[in-house]
Coordinates of C-alpha atoms in Angstrom, one line a residue:
Chain A
M58 CA 9.5 204.4 42.9
E59 CA 6.5 205.6 40.8
T60 CA 7.5 206.8 37.3
N61 CA 5.4 209.1 35.2
L62 CA 5.6 207.8 31.7
A63 CA 2.9 210.0 30.1
P64 CA 5.7 212.4 28.6
L65 CA 7.1 209.5 26.8
L66 CA 3.9 208.1 25.2
P67 CA 3.8 209.6 21.8
S68 CA 7.6 209.0 21.2
A69 CA 7.4 205.4 22.4
E70 CA 4.6 204.8 19.9
V71 CA 6.9 206.1 17.2
V72 CA 9.8 203.6 18.1
L73 CA 7.2 200.8 18.5
T74 CA 5.9 201.5 15.1
A75 CA 9.6 201.6 13.7
L76 CA 10.4 198.2 15.3
S77 CA 7.0 196.7 14.0
V78 CA 8.1 197.9 10.4
L79 CA 11.6 196.7 10.5
L80 CA 10.4 193.3 12.0
L81 CA 7.7 192.8 9.5
D82 CA 9.8 193.8 6.7
L83 CA 11.7 190.4 7.2
F84 CA 8.6 188.4 6.6
I85 CA 6.8 189.9 3.6
R86 CA 7.4 189.7 -0.3
K87 CA 8.6 192.6 -2.2
D88 CA 5.1 193.3 -3.8
E89 CA 3.5 193.4 -0.4
K90 CA 5.8 196.2 1.0
G91 CA 2.8 198.7 0.6
L92 CA 1.7 197.2 4.0
L93 CA 4.7 199.0 5.7
V94 CA 3.5 202.4 4.5
W95 CA 0.1 201.8 6.0
I96 CA 1.6 200.6 9.3
S97 CA 4.0 203.6 9.5
L98 CA 1.1 206.1 8.9
I99 CA -1.3 204.3 11.5
G100 CA 1.6 204.3 14.0
L101 CA 2.0 208.0 13.3
A102 CA -1.6 208.8 13.5
L103 CA -1.9 207.0 16.8
A104 CA 1.1 209.0 18.2
G105 CA -0.6 212.0 17.1
G106 CA -3.8 211.2 18.7
M107 CA -2.1 210.5 22.1
A108 CA -0.3 213.9 21.8
L109 CA -3.8 215.5 21.2
F110 CA -5.1 213.6 24.2
L111 CA -2.3 214.9 26.3
W112 CA -2.9 218.5 25.1
G113 CA -2.9 221.1 27.9
S114 CA -1.0 219.0 30.4
H115 CA 2.0 220.3 32.2
E116 CA 4.1 217.8 33.9
G117 CA 7.6 216.4 34.1
A118 CA 9.1 213.1 34.4
F119 CA 12.7 211.4 35.2
Q120 CA 13.5 214.3 37.7
D121 CA 11.9 216.8 35.1
S122 CA 14.6 216.0 32.7
I123 CA 11.8 215.5 30.0
L124 CA 8.7 217.7 30.1
L125 CA 5.1 217.4 28.7
D126 CA 3.9 220.9 27.9
D127 CA 2.0 222.4 25.1
F128 CA 5.3 223.5 23.4
A129 CA 6.7 219.8 23.3
L130 CA 3.2 218.7 22.1
F131 CA 3.1 221.3 19.3
F132 CA 6.4 220.2 18.0
T133 CA 5.6 216.5 18.4
E134 CA 2.5 217.1 16.2
L135 CA 4.6 219.0 13.6
F136 CA 7.3 216.1 13.5
L137 CA 4.6 213.4 13.2
G138 CA 3.0 215.3 10.3
A139 CA 6.3 216.1 8.7
A140 CA 7.2 212.0 8.8
A141 CA 3.8 211.1 7.4
I142 CA 4.2 213.6 4.6
T143 CA 7.7 212.3 3.9
I144 CA 6.6 208.6 3.9
L145 CA 3.6 209.7 1.6
S146 CA 5.8 211.5 -1.0
S147 CA 8.6 208.6 -0.8
V148 CA 6.3 205.6 -1.6
H149 CA 6.8 205.8 -5.3
Y150 CA 10.3 207.4 -5.1
V151 CA 11.8 204.6 -3.1
R152 CA 10.4 201.9 -5.6
E153 CA 11.9 203.7 -8.6
T154 CA 15.3 204.0 -6.9
N155 CA 15.4 200.5 -5.3
I156 CA 15.9 201.7 -1.9
H157 CA 15.0 199.4 0.8
E158 CA 11.6 200.3 1.9
G159 CA 11.6 198.6 5.5
E160 CA 14.7 200.4 6.6
F161 CA 13.8 203.6 4.9
Y162 CA 10.4 204.0 6.7
A163 CA 11.9 202.7 10.0
L164 CA 14.6 205.1 9.8
V165 CA 12.2 208.1 9.1
L166 CA 10.4 207.0 12.1
L167 CA 13.4 206.7 14.3
S168 CA 14.6 210.2 13.4
T169 CA 11.3 211.5 14.2
F170 CA 11.6 210.0 17.7
G171 CA 14.9 211.9 18.1
M172 CA 13.1 215.0 17.1
I173 CA 10.3 214.8 19.5
L174 CA 12.9 214.1 22.3
M175 CA 14.7 217.3 21.3
A176 CA 11.5 219.3 21.8
A177 CA 10.5 217.8 25.0
A178 CA 14.1 217.6 26.7
N179 CA 14.8 219.7 29.7
D180 CA 18.2 218.1 30.1
L181 CA 21.3 218.7 27.9
I182 CA 22.2 215.0 27.9
L183 CA 18.6 214.0 26.7
F184 CA 18.8 216.9 24.3
F185 CA 22.0 215.6 22.9
L186 CA 20.8 212.1 22.5
G187 CA 17.6 213.2 20.8
L188 CA 19.8 215.2 18.4
E189 CA 22.2 212.3 17.7
T190 CA 19.3 209.8 17.1
M191 CA 17.9 212.3 14.6
S192 CA 21.1 213.1 13.0
I193 CA 22.4 209.7 12.4
G194 CA 18.9 208.6 11.1
V195 CA 19.1 211.3 8.5
Y196 CA 22.8 210.9 7.5
I197 CA 21.8 207.3 6.7
L198 CA 18.5 208.2 4.8
T199 CA 20.8 210.6 2.8
G200 CA 22.9 207.6 1.5
M201 CA 20.4 205.1 1.2
W202 CA 20.0 205.5 -2.6
R203 CA 23.1 203.4 -3.1
E204 CA 23.1 203.3 -6.9
R205 CA 23.6 207.2 -7.2
S206 CA 27.2 208.1 -6.3
Q207 CA 26.1 211.8 -5.4
A208 CA 24.0 210.3 -2.6
S209 CA 26.9 208.5 -1.1
E210 CA 29.0 211.6 -1.3
A211 CA 26.3 213.8 0.2
A212 CA 26.0 211.3 3.1
M213 CA 29.7 211.2 3.7
K214 CA 30.0 214.9 3.6
Y215 CA 26.8 215.3 6.0
F216 CA 28.2 212.7 8.4
L217 CA 31.6 214.4 8.6
I218 CA 30.2 217.8 9.0
G219 CA 27.6 216.7 11.3
A220 CA 30.1 215.0 13.6
F221 CA 32.1 218.2 13.6
A222 CA 29.2 220.2 14.7
T223 CA 28.3 217.5 17.4
G224 CA 31.9 218.1 18.7
F225 CA 31.2 221.8 19.1
L226 CA 27.8 220.9 20.8
L227 CA 29.1 218.5 23.1
Y228 CA 32.1 220.5 24.2
G229 CA 29.7 223.4 24.8
I230 CA 27.5 221.1 27.0
A231 CA 30.7 219.9 28.9
L232 CA 31.6 223.4 29.7
I233 CA 28.2 224.4 30.8
Y234 CA 28.1 221.3 33.0
G235 CA 31.5 222.4 34.3
A236 CA 30.2 226.0 35.2
A237 CA 26.9 225.1 36.4
G238 CA 27.3 221.8 38.0
S239 CA 24.5 220.2 36.1
T240 CA 23.2 219.4 32.7
H241 CA 19.7 220.0 33.9
L242 CA 18.1 223.1 32.3
G243 CA 16.3 224.3 35.2
R244 CA 19.4 223.9 37.5
I245 CA 21.6 225.7 34.9
A246 CA 19.1 228.5 34.8
S247 CA 19.2 228.7 38.7
A248 CA 23.0 228.5 38.8
L249 CA 23.0 231.5 36.3
G250 CA 20.8 233.5 38.8
Q251 CA 23.1 232.9 41.8
T252 CA 26.6 233.3 40.6
K253 CA 27.0 235.8 38.1
S254 CA 30.8 236.5 38.3
H255 CA 31.9 232.9 39.2
G256 CA 32.9 231.0 36.3
S257 CA 31.1 233.1 33.8
I258 CA 33.8 232.9 31.2
I259 CA 33.5 229.1 31.2
L260 CA 29.7 229.4 30.9
S261 CA 29.8 232.0 28.2
A262 CA 32.2 229.7 26.2
G263 CA 29.9 226.8 26.8
V264 CA 26.8 228.8 25.6
F265 CA 28.8 230.1 22.5
L266 CA 29.8 226.5 21.5
L267 CA 26.3 225.4 21.9
F268 CA 25.1 228.1 19.7
V269 CA 27.8 227.3 17.0
G270 CA 26.4 223.7 17.2
L271 CA 22.9 224.6 16.8
A272 CA 23.8 227.2 14.1
F273 CA 25.2 224.1 11.9
K274 CA 22.0 222.1 12.4
V275 CA 19.7 225.1 11.4
A276 CA 22.3 225.7 8.5
A277 CA 22.8 229.2 9.2
V278 CA 25.5 231.1 7.3
P279 CA 28.7 230.7 7.8
F280 CA 27.9 227.1 8.8
H281 CA 26.0 226.4 5.7
F282 CA 28.5 224.8 3.3
W283 CA 27.4 221.4 3.4
V284 CA 23.7 222.4 2.7
P285 CA 23.5 222.6 -1.2
D286 CA 25.5 219.5 -1.8
V287 CA 23.8 217.4 0.8
Y288 CA 20.1 218.4 -0.2
D289 CA 21.1 218.0 -3.8
G290 CA 22.6 214.5 -3.5
A291 CA 20.0 213.3 -0.9
P292 CA 16.9 211.4 -2.3
T293 CA 14.4 214.3 -2.7
P294 CA 11.8 213.3 0.0
V295 CA 14.8 213.1 2.3
S296 CA 15.7 216.5 1.3
A297 CA 12.4 217.8 2.2
F298 CA 12.4 216.0 5.6
M299 CA 15.8 217.6 6.2
A300 CA 14.8 221.0 5.2
V301 CA 11.6 221.0 7.4
A302 CA 11.8 218.7 10.2
V303 CA 15.5 218.8 11.1
K304 CA 15.5 222.4 10.9
A305 CA 12.2 222.7 13.0
A306 CA 13.8 220.3 15.8
A307 CA 17.0 222.3 16.1
F308 CA 14.7 225.5 16.4
A309 CA 12.6 223.8 19.0
G310 CA 15.8 223.2 21.0
W311 CA 17.2 226.6 20.4
A312 CA 13.9 228.1 21.5
R313 CA 13.7 226.0 24.6
I314 CA 17.2 226.5 25.7
F315 CA 17.9 230.0 24.6
L316 CA 14.5 231.8 24.7
Y317 CA 13.5 230.4 28.1
Q318 CA 16.2 228.9 30.2
L319 CA 19.1 230.8 29.2
S320 CA 17.1 234.0 28.7
P321 CA 19.0 235.9 31.4
L322 CA 22.0 235.8 29.1
Q323 CA 20.1 237.3 26.3
S324 CA 22.0 240.5 26.1
E325 CA 25.2 238.5 25.5
W326 CA 24.0 236.6 22.5
T327 CA 21.5 238.9 20.9
L328 CA 24.2 240.7 18.8
P329 CA 25.9 237.5 17.3
L330 CA 22.5 236.3 16.6
K331 CA 21.4 239.2 14.8
A332 CA 24.6 239.2 12.7
L333 CA 23.8 235.5 11.9
A334 CA 20.3 236.2 11.0
I335 CA 21.3 239.1 8.4
L336 CA 24.2 237.1 6.9
T337 CA 21.9 233.9 6.6
M338 CA 19.0 235.6 4.9
T339 CA 21.2 237.7 2.6
V340 CA 23.7 235.0 1.5
G341 CA 21.1 232.4 1.1
N342 CA 19.0 234.7 -1.2
L343 CA 21.9 236.0 -3.3
L344 CA 23.3 232.3 -3.8
A345 CA 19.9 231.1 -4.7
I346 CA 19.5 233.5 -7.5
S347 CA 22.4 232.1 -9.3
Q348 CA 21.3 228.4 -9.4
S349 CA 20.4 226.6 -12.5
S350 CA 18.9 223.5 -10.6
V351 CA 15.6 223.8 -8.8
K352 CA 16.6 221.5 -6.1
R353 CA 19.8 223.3 -5.3
M354 CA 17.6 226.6 -5.5
L355 CA 15.4 225.1 -2.8
A356 CA 18.5 224.3 -0.8
Y357 CA 19.6 227.9 -0.7
S358 CA 16.2 229.0 -0.1
S359 CA 16.0 226.9 3.0
I360 CA 19.2 228.7 4.2
A361 CA 17.4 232.0 3.6
H362 CA 14.3 230.8 5.4
A363 CA 16.6 229.8 8.5
G364 CA 17.7 233.5 8.5
Y365 CA 14.0 234.7 8.5
L366 CA 13.4 232.1 11.4
L367 CA 16.4 233.6 13.3
I368 CA 14.6 237.0 13.3
A369 CA 12.1 235.5 15.6
L370 CA 14.9 234.2 18.0
V371 CA 16.5 237.6 18.0
A372 CA 13.1 239.3 18.8
G373 CA 12.3 236.7 21.5
G374 CA 9.5 237.2 24.0
E375 CA 5.8 236.0 23.4
S376 CA 5.6 237.7 19.9
G377 CA 8.8 236.2 18.8
G378 CA 8.0 232.7 19.9
Q379 CA 4.6 232.9 18.4
A380 CA 5.9 234.1 14.9
L381 CA 8.6 231.3 15.2
L382 CA 6.1 228.5 15.8
F383 CA 3.7 229.9 13.2
Y384 CA 6.3 230.4 10.6
L385 CA 7.7 226.9 11.1
L386 CA 4.0 225.6 10.3
S387 CA 3.9 227.6 7.2
Y388 CA 7.4 226.7 6.2
A389 CA 6.8 223.1 6.4
A390 CA 3.6 223.4 4.3
M391 CA 5.1 225.1 1.3
T392 CA 8.6 223.4 1.3
F393 CA 7.1 220.1 1.4
G394 CA 4.8 221.1 -1.5
A395 CA 7.6 222.4 -3.5
F396 CA 9.9 219.3 -3.1
G397 CA 6.7 217.1 -3.6
V398 CA 6.3 218.8 -7.2
L399 CA 10.1 218.1 -7.8
I400 CA 9.5 214.5 -6.9
A401 CA 6.8 214.2 -9.4
L402 CA 9.0 215.5 -12.2
K403 CA 11.5 212.5 -11.8
E404 CA 11.1 209.9 -14.5
G405 CA 13.2 206.7 -14.1
E406 CA 16.9 207.5 -14.4
N407 CA 16.4 211.2 -15.1
D408 CA 15.8 213.4 -12.0
H409 CA 14.6 216.6 -13.8
E410 CA 15.7 219.0 -11.3
A411 CA 16.8 221.9 -13.8
Y412 CA 14.6 225.1 -14.3
S413 CA 14.2 224.0 -18.0
D414 CA 12.5 220.9 -16.8
F415 CA 9.8 222.8 -15.5
A416 CA 9.1 224.2 -19.0
G417 CA 5.4 224.1 -20.0
L418 CA 4.4 222.1 -16.9
G419 CA 1.5 224.4 -16.1
F420 CA -0.2 223.2 -19.4
K421 CA 0.7 219.6 -19.2
R422 CA 0.0 218.9 -15.6
P423 CA -2.4 221.7 -14.7
F424 CA -2.6 220.5 -10.8
L425 CA 1.2 220.3 -10.4
G426 CA 1.7 223.8 -12.2
M427 CA -0.9 225.4 -10.0
A428 CA 0.4 223.8 -6.9
M429 CA 4.0 224.8 -7.7
S430 CA 2.9 228.3 -8.4
L431 CA 1.3 228.5 -5.0
F432 CA 4.1 227.3 -3.3
M433 CA 6.7 229.7 -5.0
L434 CA 4.4 232.7 -4.3
S435 CA 4.1 231.6 -0.7
L436 CA 7.9 231.2 -0.2
A437 CA 8.3 234.5 -1.9
G438 CA 5.8 236.0 0.6
F439 CA 2.8 236.9 -1.4
P440 CA -0.5 237.5 0.2
P441 CA -3.0 235.8 1.0
L442 CA -0.8 232.7 1.3
A443 CA 1.0 231.0 4.5
G444 CA 4.3 232.7 3.6
F445 CA 3.1 236.1 3.6
T446 CA 1.2 235.7 6.9
G447 CA 4.2 234.0 8.6
K448 CA 6.6 236.7 7.4
F449 CA 4.3 239.5 8.5
Y450 CA 4.4 238.2 12.1
L451 CA 8.1 237.5 12.0
F452 CA 8.8 241.2 11.0
R453 CA 6.3 242.5 13.3
S454 CA 7.9 240.7 16.2
A455 CA 11.1 242.3 15.2
V456 CA 9.5 245.7 15.3
V457 CA 8.0 245.0 18.6
A458 CA 11.2 244.1 20.1
G459 CA 12.9 247.3 18.7
H460 CA 14.9 245.6 15.9
I461 CA 13.4 247.6 13.1
D462 CA 16.6 247.3 11.1
L463 CA 16.2 243.4 11.1
A464 CA 12.5 243.9 9.8
I465 CA 13.7 246.2 7.0
I466 CA 16.5 243.8 6.1
G467 CA 14.1 240.9 6.1
A468 CA 11.6 242.7 3.7
L469 CA 14.3 243.6 1.3
N470 CA 15.5 240.0 1.3
S471 CA 11.9 238.9 0.4
L472 CA 11.8 241.1 -2.5
L473 CA 15.2 239.7 -3.7
S474 CA 13.7 236.2 -3.4
V475 CA 10.9 237.0 -5.7
V476 CA 13.4 236.9 -8.4
Y477 CA 14.1 233.2 -8.3
Y478 CA 10.8 232.0 -7.0
L479 CA 8.9 233.7 -10.0
R480 CA 11.3 232.3 -12.5
V481 CA 9.9 228.8 -11.8
I482 CA 6.5 230.1 -12.6
V483 CA 7.6 231.8 -15.8
M484 CA 9.2 228.6 -16.9
M485 CA 6.0 226.7 -16.2
Y486 CA 3.5 228.9 -18.2
M487 CA 5.7 230.8 -20.8
E488 CA 8.2 228.2 -22.1
E489 CA 7.6 224.9 -23.8
G490 CA 9.4 221.5 -23.7
G491 CA 10.6 220.1 -20.6
A492 CA 9.6 217.2 -18.4
E493 CA 6.3 215.4 -18.5
G494 CA 5.6 214.9 -14.8
K495 CA 3.9 211.8 -13.3
P496 CA 0.0 211.7 -13.8
F497 CA -2.1 211.2 -10.8
A498 CA -2.7 207.5 -11.6
R499 CA 1.2 206.6 -11.4
A500 CA 1.8 208.6 -8.0
P501 CA -1.6 208.9 -6.0
Y502 CA 0.2 209.2 -2.6
L503 CA 2.4 211.9 -3.8
Y504 CA -0.5 213.8 -5.1
L505 CA -2.1 213.4 -1.8
A506 CA 1.1 214.9 0.0
I507 CA 1.0 217.7 -2.5
A508 CA -2.7 218.3 -1.9
I509 CA -2.2 218.5 2.0
A510 CA 0.4 220.9 1.5
V511 CA -1.7 223.2 -0.9
L512 CA -4.5 223.1 1.6
G513 CA -2.0 224.0 4.4
T514 CA -0.4 226.8 2.5
V515 CA -3.8 228.3 1.6
Y516 CA -5.3 227.8 5.0
L517 CA -2.6 229.2 7.1
G518 CA -2.7 232.2 4.7
V519 CA -6.3 232.9 4.6
L520 CA -7.5 231.8 8.2
P521 CA -4.2 232.3 10.3
A522 CA -6.0 233.0 13.6
P523 CA -6.5 229.3 15.1
A524 CA -2.9 228.4 14.2
L525 CA -1.6 231.8 15.6
D526 CA -3.4 231.0 18.8
L527 CA -2.1 227.6 18.9
S528 CA 1.3 229.0 18.4
R529 CA 1.1 231.4 21.2
I530 CA -0.4 229.0 23.6
S531 CA 2.4 226.7 22.9
F532 CA 5.1 229.0 23.3
I533 CA 3.6 230.4 26.6
S534 CA 3.5 227.0 28.1
L535 CA 7.5 227.0 28.3
H536 CA 7.1 229.4 31.2
Chain B
M269 CA 61.4 203.2 48.3
S270 CA 58.2 201.5 48.7
G271 CA 56.8 198.9 46.3
D272 CA 54.2 201.4 45.0
M273 CA 57.0 203.8 44.1
I274 CA 58.9 201.2 42.3
L275 CA 55.9 200.1 40.4
F276 CA 55.1 203.7 39.4
F277 CA 58.7 204.3 38.1
I278 CA 58.4 201.1 35.9
L279 CA 55.0 202.0 34.4
A280 CA 55.9 205.5 34.1
S281 CA 59.1 204.8 32.3
L282 CA 57.4 202.2 30.1
S283 CA 54.9 204.5 28.9
V284 CA 57.4 207.2 28.2
I285 CA 59.4 204.7 26.1
F286 CA 56.4 203.7 24.1
S287 CA 55.3 207.2 23.6
L288 CA 58.6 208.0 22.2
L289 CA 58.2 205.0 19.9
V290 CA 55.1 206.8 18.7
I291 CA 57.1 209.6 17.2
F292 CA 60.1 208.1 15.7
P293 CA 59.3 205.1 13.5
R294 CA 58.7 205.9 9.8
N295 CA 56.0 203.3 9.4
V296 CA 52.8 204.8 10.8
V297 CA 51.2 201.4 11.6
H298 CA 54.2 200.9 14.2
S299 CA 53.5 204.3 15.6
A300 CA 49.7 203.4 16.1
M301 CA 50.6 200.0 17.8
A302 CA 53.1 202.0 20.2
L303 CA 50.3 204.4 20.9
A304 CA 48.1 201.4 21.9
A305 CA 50.8 200.1 24.3
T306 CA 51.3 203.7 25.8
L307 CA 47.5 203.9 26.4
F308 CA 47.6 200.3 28.0
F309 CA 50.3 201.3 30.4
V310 CA 48.5 204.5 31.5
A311 CA 45.6 202.3 32.1
V312 CA 47.7 200.2 34.5
L313 CA 48.8 203.4 36.2
F314 CA 45.0 204.2 36.8
L315 CA 44.7 200.6 38.4
T316 CA 47.5 201.6 40.8
L317 CA 45.7 204.7 41.8
D318 CA 42.7 202.6 42.9
A319 CA 40.5 203.6 39.8
P320 CA 39.7 200.3 38.3
M321 CA 36.8 201.6 36.3
L322 CA 38.7 204.2 34.7
A323 CA 41.5 201.7 33.9
I324 CA 39.0 199.4 32.2
L325 CA 37.4 202.2 30.3
Q326 CA 40.8 203.5 29.2
V327 CA 41.6 200.0 27.6
L328 CA 38.2 199.6 26.1
V329 CA 37.6 203.1 24.8
Y330 CA 41.1 204.3 23.8
A331 CA 43.3 201.2 23.3
G332 CA 40.2 199.4 21.9
A333 CA 37.8 201.6 19.9
I334 CA 39.8 204.7 19.3
M335 CA 42.9 202.9 18.0
I336 CA 40.8 200.6 15.7
L337 CA 39.4 203.8 14.3
F338 CA 43.1 205.3 13.9
L339 CA 44.1 202.2 12.1
F340 CA 41.2 202.4 9.8
V341 CA 41.9 205.8 8.8
I342 CA 45.7 205.0 8.3
M343 CA 44.4 202.1 6.0
L344 CA 42.0 204.4 4.1
L345 CA 44.4 207.3 3.6
N346 CA 47.7 206.9 2.1
P347 CA 50.3 207.6 4.8
A348 CA 53.0 208.1 2.2
A349 CA 51.4 211.2 1.1
L350 CA 52.3 213.0 4.4
E351 CA 55.9 212.1 4.2
G352 CA 57.0 215.1 2.2
R353 CA 55.7 217.4 5.0
R354 CA 57.6 216.0 7.9
I355 CA 59.2 219.3 8.8
A356 CA 55.9 221.1 9.1
W357 CA 54.6 218.4 11.4
W358 CA 57.5 218.3 13.5
T359 CA 57.4 222.2 14.1
L360 CA 53.9 222.1 15.0
G361 CA 54.2 219.1 17.1
S362 CA 57.1 220.5 19.0
L363 CA 55.3 223.9 19.6
A364 CA 52.4 222.1 21.0
A365 CA 54.4 219.9 23.0
V366 CA 56.3 222.9 24.6
A367 CA 53.1 224.7 25.3
L368 CA 51.8 221.7 27.1
L369 CA 55.1 221.4 29.2
L370 CA 54.9 225.1 30.2
E371 CA 51.2 224.5 31.4
L372 CA 52.0 221.2 33.4
V373 CA 55.0 222.9 35.1
S374 CA 53.2 225.9 35.9
L375 CA 50.4 223.8 37.4
F376 CA 53.0 221.8 39.4
F377 CA 54.3 224.9 41.0
Y378 CA 51.1 226.8 41.5
R379 CA 48.6 224.1 42.3
P380 CA 45.8 225.0 44.6
S381 CA 46.0 223.6 48.0
P382 CA 44.2 220.3 48.3
S383 CA 42.9 221.0 51.7
G384 CA 39.7 222.8 50.4
Q385 CA 38.5 219.7 48.8
P386 CA 37.1 217.1 50.8
P387 CA 38.5 213.6 49.9
V388 CA 36.1 211.5 47.8
A389 CA 34.5 208.4 49.0
A390 CA 36.3 205.1 48.6
A391 CA 33.8 203.9 46.2
F392 CA 33.9 207.0 44.0
G393 CA 34.3 206.2 40.2
G394 CA 33.8 202.5 40.9
P395 CA 31.6 200.2 38.6
E396 CA 29.1 199.7 41.4
T397 CA 28.5 203.7 41.8
L398 CA 28.5 204.2 38.2
A399 CA 25.9 201.5 37.7
Q400 CA 23.9 203.0 40.6
S401 CA 23.4 206.3 38.9
L402 CA 23.3 204.9 35.5
F403 CA 20.2 202.8 36.3
T404 CA 18.4 205.5 38.7
D405 CA 19.2 208.9 37.7
F406 CA 20.2 208.4 34.2
A407 CA 17.7 205.5 33.3
L408 CA 16.1 207.5 30.5
P409 CA 19.2 208.6 28.8
F410 CA 20.6 205.1 29.1
E411 CA 17.4 203.7 27.5
I412 CA 17.5 206.3 24.9
A413 CA 21.1 205.4 24.1
S414 CA 20.0 202.1 23.1
V415 CA 17.5 203.5 20.5
L416 CA 20.5 205.5 19.2
L417 CA 22.7 202.5 19.0
L418 CA 19.7 200.5 17.0
V419 CA 19.6 203.4 14.7
A420 CA 23.4 203.2 13.9
I421 CA 23.1 199.3 13.6
I422 CA 20.2 199.7 11.0
G423 CA 22.3 202.3 9.2
A424 CA 25.3 200.0 9.0
V425 CA 23.5 197.1 7.8
A426 CA 21.4 199.3 5.3
L427 CA 24.3 200.9 3.7
A428 CA 26.7 198.0 3.7
K429 CA 24.6 194.9 2.8
R430 CA 25.0 193.4 -0.7
E431 CA 22.5 194.2 -3.2
G432 CA 20.5 191.3 -4.4

């Protein structure tokens, strides 16, 4: 039997890197742990190179249960990039907090492996396994700062609620299997085409439960209660990783399952999804305004952005898919940047996460101040930054699909969000006192991560055409 | 009455007796042990129905893993805290039991005729057929499950090992 292993190449490379990091960690001294960072980064770069090399191919393996298409490769690159930035921005953080470096980097890599699987899986079993590998990795990462009780509390909360969400998802998968006779997405889609009446209640119930399970993972309202506490309690680089990569992975699965394979059922789930999008945007933004901690504000802001991304899923079609993928890229750049600046403010025991800690940062650390202003303006959706271009295409896709009301509510929500994003900038340039912020010499890797985020935010805003083309090609490759 | 029938009635009455022992003791740990025994007798019942794999899994997963989890939760929580609300639990539990009984009785009377279903092959559900599909059709999920377990092991060690 010949087996095509090409679709597994990048993910296998990530697992190998994780295993090498774990093994090497046993044999090196504490002051040599910097080596692990380099091995992780080189492994991620190699996996990225493999994904680039495979770009444009369209094949499946293991009875087509895993697919190699541009959509999977696009997300593979996104997750690899997210893992690299997470590792770069946590180098100094883990040393300050006595987190075990070897396990930390290995778990980031193994979660990334799970995410890559979620984007490539064409079978609900594989999708579920990928999701669990990712989730369990992230639960542990959340609790790895063991000296801090909030981190343990956050990990426990995240684990329990995540297990609950997994229950929904798994029950949904079981019902779909009962109705369609297969967990393979292609066969589920063909079963949908044949028997419209038979077992349709079981199928609808299954799809609904799958929907709820994924809504937990992207943190849509009303399944968002865990988000602020978990993001707040987790080590900040892990919060960034969760806000960007975990969310992107859930959206990748959502796009492949709902926008492509289950699209015949679109009329059934459009209305609940629309309600979910409106609720998520509005509640996220309203609660973000009343926060006094910037980290919690960013947690609520990530809920609001999940709402914007849901607009693209409601719109569907080519324009919706393109907008979804492009916005995920832009969102990744600006969110990593914002959390990165937050990490730079941490000094020893003191996290410096309140608004007042940002006071005067624009004069004390001009680079950090300028970068944070860029990220805040971009998150609020000011031109010519990535957030503006991304939102423009999101709202356009809603209008194209005939959901003008969604576009209007989205635009109003963006206006609302200006309030709390600008508050950070006002603090940085118009107040005094507050935290010092790390200088470049004490955290060069972190500065590198922030610089990459700045470049991404500006580039995607000023020259969006190549990335938009890439998003469109990737989404089309689903069909 | 054949030997099969006698065996069935012995096993069935034992599992009923032990499931009653789950409900009545005041000590929650005794209940848990009785539940383990019930699950074990149900496993033997599966064995008499020519489903050895199911029987083994029943013992491993339910009587083994899940019961241990139950005992952990009992040890972590304070079972005495639930004492005061016994009546509420009894009402809820009785309602659920009556609903389940109605469902089973109606299934018993209105069961669909088995003639439409072809009988399964003799090896169905056996360890051999399970292994066949696990290592051919589901080879990839099987391998990925090993990565998933690895993540869980690393996590357990990373979260539980002593600082120093």
